[in-house]
C-alpha positions as a printed Julia matrix, in Angstrom:
274×3 Matrix{Float64}:
   1.61  -14.01   14.1
   3.79  -15.15   11.4
   3.63  -18.74   10.27
   6.45  -20.93    8.82
   5.6   -22.74    5.96
   8.68  -23.94    5.07
  11.08  -24.07    7.98
  12.75  -20.52    8.1
  12.96  -20.4     4.23
   9.19  -19.18    3.66
   7.31  -17.61    6.16
   3.85  -16.08    5.6
   2.73  -12.98    7.58
  -0.47  -10.85    7.37
  -3.65  -11.0     9.31
  -7.36  -12.21    8.24
 -10.29  -10.49    6.91
 -13.69  -11.56    8.09
 -16.25  -12.3     5.31
 -19.06  -10.71    6.25
 -20.47   -9.47    2.72
 -18.21   -6.45    2.74
 -15.48   -8.07    0.76
 -15.9    -7.88   -3.04
 -13.06  -10.53   -4.22
 -14.8   -13.4    -2.72
 -18.26  -15.16   -3.73
 -21.79  -13.29   -2.48
 -22.6   -15.37    0.68
 -19.14  -16.46    1.4
 -18.61  -16.95    5.45
 -15.47  -17.67    7.91
 -12.14  -15.76    7.37
  -9.52  -15.02    4.78
  -6.13  -14.95    5.53
  -4.34  -12.1     3.76
  -0.78  -13.0     2.82
   2.8   -11.78    2.25
   6.02  -13.86    2.25
   9.63  -13.62    3.72
  11.89  -15.59    1.83
  14.98  -16.23    3.75
  18.67  -17.82    2.54
  21.36  -17.07    4.79
  22.02  -13.01    5.07
  19.32  -12.85    2.09
  16.1   -11.72    3.01
  13.2   -10.97   -0.03
   9.74  -10.16    0.85
   6.88  -11.46   -1.88
   4.05   -8.51   -1.44
   3.37   -6.32    1.63
  -0.11   -7.0     2.61
  -3.05   -5.32    3.29
  -2.96   -1.93    5.09
  -4.93   -3.11    8.07
  -2.39   -5.56    8.86
   0.32   -3.04    8.67
   1.17   -3.13   12.51
   1.47   -6.77   12.84
   3.35   -7.52    9.54
   5.86   -4.5    11.0
   6.0    -6.44   14.26
   6.87   -9.93   12.84
   9.52   -8.52   10.3
  11.32   -6.88   13.45
  11.27  -10.25   15.28
  12.54  -12.04   11.86
  14.96   -9.75   10.29
  18.6    -9.41   11.28
  19.86   -6.68   12.63
  20.66   -4.83   10.18
  17.31   -4.63    8.9
  17.72   -5.42    5.1
  15.57   -6.66    2.58
  14.26   -6.58   -0.66
  10.85   -6.47   -2.16
   8.8    -8.49   -5.16
   5.12   -7.43   -5.99
   3.38   -9.64   -7.78
   0.47   -7.07   -8.47
   0.5    -3.37   -8.41
  -2.71   -3.29   -6.6
  -3.25   -2.36   -3.01
  -3.54   -5.68   -1.09
   0.0    -6.36   -2.19
   1.63   -2.94   -2.31
  -0.02   -0.95    0.33
   2.41   -1.56    3.39
   5.46   -0.63    1.08
   5.8     3.11    3.03
   5.53    1.99    6.15
   8.11   -1.12    5.53
  10.4     1.38    3.38
  10.48    3.69    6.46
  11.73    1.08    9.31
  13.96   -1.01    7.15
  16.53   -0.63    4.59
  14.92   -1.56    1.54
  17.82   -2.94   -1.12
  16.1    -3.67   -4.16
  12.25   -3.13   -5.23
  11.43   -5.51   -8.16
   8.01   -4.48   -9.61
   6.03   -4.78  -13.3
   3.16   -3.0   -14.93
   2.19    0.44  -15.5
   0.97    1.52  -12.43
   3.51    2.96  -10.46
   3.84    1.6    -6.38
   5.22    4.84   -5.45
   1.65    6.49   -6.12
   0.85    5.09   -2.6
   3.75    7.21   -1.18
   2.68   10.48    1.21
   6.14   10.93    2.21
   8.33   12.13   -0.31
  11.35   11.44    1.29
  11.35    7.77    0.29
  11.75    8.83   -3.46
  15.21    7.63   -2.9
  13.69    3.96   -3.72
  12.97    4.89   -6.86
  16.74    4.11   -8.07
  16.67    0.76   -6.54
  13.33   -0.16   -8.43
  13.73   -2.98  -11.17
  10.98   -3.1   -13.71
   9.78   -6.6   -14.74
   7.87   -6.69  -18.25
   4.76   -8.95  -19.27
   7.32  -11.75  -19.91
   8.98  -11.87  -16.41
  12.1   -10.08  -17.69
  13.23   -6.49  -17.22
  12.85   -4.2   -20.49
  15.43   -2.53  -22.45
  16.5     0.33  -19.87
  16.7    -1.95  -16.87
  18.73   -4.98  -15.82
  16.94   -8.21  -17.3
  15.07   -9.98  -14.65
  13.9   -13.78  -15.24
  14.92  -14.86  -11.53
  15.46  -12.69   -8.19
  18.23  -13.8    -6.17
  17.27  -14.31   -2.76
  21.05  -15.13   -1.91
  23.5   -17.22   -3.86
  22.13  -20.32   -4.99
  18.74  -19.55   -4.25
  16.56  -17.55   -7.12
  12.85  -16.94   -7.41
  11.89  -17.5   -10.89
   9.2   -15.23  -12.4
   6.85  -15.25  -15.14
   3.74  -13.62  -16.08
   0.93  -16.23  -15.73
  -1.93  -16.49  -18.72
  -4.82  -16.19  -15.79
  -4.82  -12.31  -14.91
  -6.71   -9.21  -15.52
  -3.76   -6.59  -14.57
  -0.39   -7.08  -15.01
   0.37   -9.91  -12.88
   3.26  -11.89  -11.6
   3.79  -15.56  -10.13
   7.1   -16.72   -8.37
   8.65  -20.11   -8.65
  11.01  -20.87   -5.39
  12.61  -24.11   -6.42
  14.65  -24.45   -3.61
  11.7   -25.0    -1.67
   8.62  -26.26   -4.27
   6.81  -23.4    -3.57
   4.62  -21.48   -6.11
   3.48  -17.83   -5.31
   0.14  -17.45   -7.37
  -0.47  -13.87   -6.35
  -4.79  -13.6    -7.11
  -4.98  -17.31   -8.31
  -5.83  -20.24   -5.8
  -7.54  -17.69   -3.0
 -10.16  -20.02   -2.28
  -9.05  -21.65    0.72
 -10.91  -20.4     4.23
 -10.59  -20.46    7.69
 -13.88  -20.86    9.82
 -12.18  -19.11   12.78
  -9.77  -15.76   13.06
  -6.9   -18.05   14.98
  -7.26  -21.23   12.83
  -4.82  -22.16   10.65
  -3.5   -20.29    7.13
  -2.16  -23.51    6.01
  -4.64  -26.24    4.27
  -1.52  -29.63    4.88
  -4.13  -32.34    5.46
  -6.24  -34.3     3.25
  -8.56  -35.48    6.12
  -9.36  -32.25    7.29
  -9.74  -30.36    4.02
 -13.15  -29.3     3.32
 -12.62  -27.26   -0.06
 -14.79  -28.26   -2.75
 -14.88  -27.79   -6.59
 -17.79  -25.8    -6.02
 -16.14  -23.24   -3.39
 -13.06  -23.06   -6.19
 -15.46  -22.18   -8.99
 -16.91  -19.62   -7.26
 -13.94  -17.78   -5.92
 -12.18  -17.91   -9.09
 -15.67  -16.62  -11.05
 -15.81  -13.82   -8.13
 -12.69  -12.28   -9.65
 -12.97  -13.52  -13.23
 -16.34  -13.22  -14.03
 -15.88  -13.83  -17.46
 -14.57  -17.22  -17.08
 -18.19  -19.01  -17.65
 -18.3   -17.3   -21.2
 -15.16  -17.71  -22.53
 -13.03  -20.5   -24.07
 -10.74  -21.67  -21.46
  -8.57  -24.6   -23.14
  -5.47  -22.52  -23.53
  -5.76  -21.5   -19.58
  -6.57  -25.05  -18.6
  -3.34  -26.21  -21.05
  -0.9   -23.42  -19.38
  -1.92  -24.08  -15.94
  -1.84  -28.15  -16.06
   1.87  -28.26  -17.82
   3.26  -25.82  -15.74
   2.2   -27.87  -12.69
   3.47  -30.85  -14.25
   6.71  -29.36  -15.34
   7.3   -27.87  -11.89
   5.63  -30.45   -9.23
   5.16  -27.88   -6.65
   5.16  -28.85   -3.07
   3.33  -25.54   -2.06
   1.01  -22.94   -3.43
   1.21  -19.73   -1.52
  -1.54  -16.92   -2.65
  -1.65  -13.52   -1.97
  -4.99  -14.15    0.11
  -6.22  -17.36    0.86
  -4.9   -20.44    2.64
  -1.41  -21.97    1.89
  -1.92  -25.32    0.34
   0.76  -27.61    1.44
   2.05  -31.52    0.22
   2.17  -32.7    -3.23
  -1.05  -34.73   -2.73
  -3.05  -31.58   -1.74
  -1.5   -29.16   -4.41
  -2.62  -32.2    -6.84
  -6.3   -32.11   -5.56
  -6.88  -28.42   -5.6
  -5.28  -28.41   -9.17
  -7.72  -30.37  -10.31
 -10.54  -28.13   -8.72
  -9.09  -25.06  -10.53
  -8.95  -27.24  -13.75
 -12.57  -28.13  -13.35
 -13.46  -24.66  -12.32
 -12.09  -23.52  -16.26
 -13.88  -26.13  -17.71
 -17.63  -24.02  -16.25
 -19.67  -26.9   -17.9
 -18.2   -29.63  -15.31
 -17.52  -26.99  -12.63
């Protein structure tokens, strides 16, 4: 069942993953459940889907989109990464809904995941985003994606990444879409809340944040991370986000909680203090 992150303007879709030793992107010994997220941004008749979630949650996501989309079933898509946890539901969604625009970046072609060649018409609706968050010379420049007139998703490529990765900033709701960073929030049960929005109930620790970060970026404890810390700190100081929305892990909502989790992340990027 979908979760409203910011009224009807930002809605989280997807399922949960049991942390039982089979998931490679979490630290060894992690327990509980981790949300896998994609997000529907809505404004008037405009609809933008940020990522498409894991294939194992395909039917849940399709059912929610049927309920949430207008009768014409039109939407655009933006992929924060061309990796399977972000793109694997492209084909079933495109088979059911009219995809107006598809924003992707990097050298990996998301259409490689397609079995049905009839979907190749989507290639003409793809807009390439380069590492700086702008279209290449042969494509329309895309530092921003228009959700609807007056509402845009600003795109940038973060310094903390492995493969080509893009973050999105929705100034209208104060939401930062952080892809595979800030993924440390877990749930104790599959039917728990996928949003952390209470300081009193937030059990996250600095150690937990560091362990999840190092599971993905194993080189951080051996690296000079000052540029990463400065870039991240400056970005959050400038934007002052109210919500952090990762592609997996709990959504973090509320200025005080965002600051708390940012401090945990900055400490993790100072390995001797994490």
